[in-house]
CSV table of C-alpha atoms in Angstrom, one decimal:
chain,number,residue,atom,x,y,z
A,29,TYR,CA,0.6,-5.6,-16.8
A,30,VAL,CA,2.9,-3.7,-15.0
A,31,MET,CA,2.2,-0.4,-14.1
A,32,GLY,CA,4.3,2.7,-12.3
A,33,ALA,CA,3.2,4.5,-9.2
A,34,SER,CA,-0.1,6.2,-10.3
A,35,ILE,CA,-3.4,7.5,-8.9
A,36,LYS,CA,-4.8,4.3,-8.4
A,37,PHE,CA,-2.9,3.2,-5.7
A,38,PRO,CA,-1.6,6.4,-4.0
A,39,PHE,CA,0.3,4.7,-1.2
A,40,MET,CA,3.0,4.0,-4.0
A,41,GLN,CA,6.3,5.3,-4.0
A,42,LYS,CA,7.6,6.5,-7.0
A,43,ALA,CA,10.3,3.1,-7.6
A,44,ASP,CA,7.4,1.0,-6.8
A,45,ILE,CA,5.3,-1.4,-9.6
A,46,HIS,CA,1.9,-2.8,-9.7
A,47,ILE,CA,1.6,-6.0,-11.3
A,48,GLY,CA,-1.8,-6.5,-12.9
A,49,PRO,CA,-4.9,-7.6,-13.4
A,50,CYS,CA,-3.4,-11.2,-14.0
A,51,HIS,CA,-5.6,-14.0,-15.4
A,52,THR,CA,-5.0,-17.5,-16.9
A,53,ILE,CA,-6.6,-19.3,-19.3
A,54,PRO,CA,-8.5,-22.3,-18.0
A,55,ALA,CA,-6.9,-24.5,-20.2
A,56,TYR,CA,-3.6,-23.3,-19.3
A,57,ARG,CA,-3.8,-23.3,-15.3
A,58,ARG,CA,-1.5,-25.8,-13.4
A,59,GLN,CA,1.7,-25.5,-15.9
A,60,GLY,CA,3.4,-22.6,-14.1
A,61,ILE,CA,2.7,-19.9,-16.3
A,62,TYR,CA,1.5,-17.2,-13.7
A,63,LYS,CA,5.1,-18.2,-11.6
A,64,ASN,CA,7.1,-17.5,-14.8
A,65,VAL,CA,5.4,-14.3,-15.8
A,66,LEU,CA,6.2,-13.0,-12.0
A,67,GLN,CA,9.7,-14.5,-12.3
A,68,SER,CA,10.1,-12.5,-15.9
A,69,ILE,CA,8.6,-9.4,-14.6
A,70,HIS,CA,11.5,-9.7,-11.8
A,71,ILE,CA,14.4,-10.7,-13.7
A,72,ASP,CA,13.7,-7.7,-16.7
A,73,ASN,CA,12.9,-5.1,-13.7
A,74,HIS,CA,14.6,-6.1,-10.8
A,75,HIS,CA,17.0,-2.8,-11.1
A,76,SER,CA,14.1,-0.7,-11.8
A,77,PHE,CA,11.8,-1.2,-8.7
A,78,GLN,CA,11.9,-1.2,-5.0
A,79,LYS,CA,8.4,-2.9,-4.3
A,80,ALA,CA,5.9,-4.6,-6.1
A,81,TYR,CA,2.2,-4.5,-5.2
A,82,MET,CA,-0.4,-7.3,-6.5
A,83,ILE,CA,-4.1,-6.7,-5.6
A,84,VAL,CA,-5.8,-10.0,-5.1
A,85,SER,CA,-9.0,-11.3,-4.0
A,86,GLU,CA,-8.5,-13.3,-0.7
A,87,LYS,CA,-10.8,-16.1,-1.6
A,88,ASN,CA,-8.6,-16.5,-4.9
A,89,THR,CA,-6.4,-19.6,-3.2
A,90,PRO,CA,-4.6,-20.5,-6.5
A,91,SER,CA,-3.6,-16.6,-7.0
A,92,ILE,CA,-2.3,-16.1,-3.6
A,93,LYS,CA,-0.5,-19.6,-3.7
A,94,GLY,CA,1.4,-18.6,-7.2
A,95,ILE,CA,2.3,-15.1,-5.5
A,96,GLN,CA,3.7,-17.3,-2.2
A,97,LYS,CA,6.3,-19.4,-4.2
A,98,PRO,CA,9.6,-18.4,-4.0
A,99,ILE,CA,10.6,-16.4,-6.8
A,100,LEU,CA,14.2,-15.8,-6.9
A,101,ASP,CA,14.8,-13.5,-3.6
A,102,ILE,CA,11.1,-11.3,-3.6
A,103,GLU,CA,9.6,-11.2,-0.3
A,104,VAL,CA,6.1,-11.5,-0.6
A,105,SER,CA,3.8,-9.8,2.2
A,106,LEU,CA,-0.1,-10.4,1.9
A,107,ALA,CA,-2.1,-7.6,3.6
A,108,GLN,CA,-5.7,-6.5,3.7
A,109,VAL,CA,-6.7,-3.6,2.1
C-alpha cells in the first residue's frame, strides 16, 4: 500500500507517503520482488512526494536490507521509533 500523510503517523507532512505494510510470500522471497516494488513506487510517484516512510521491525533484517539497497536516488534513513 502507498498512503499519504494520515492520523496514524501525525509526524508526516502533507507531501509525504507511507509505504506498507509489506509482505512477500515465502515461496517468492529472495527474487528481488521487494526491491522492484519499491523502485516502481518511486518511479510512479517521485513527483508527488517528498519523503517516504516505512515502519519496519528492527529484527526484520531481510526487510531492512531490501530498504537499504540503492533504489535510484532514494535516501534511506533508519530510525527507532
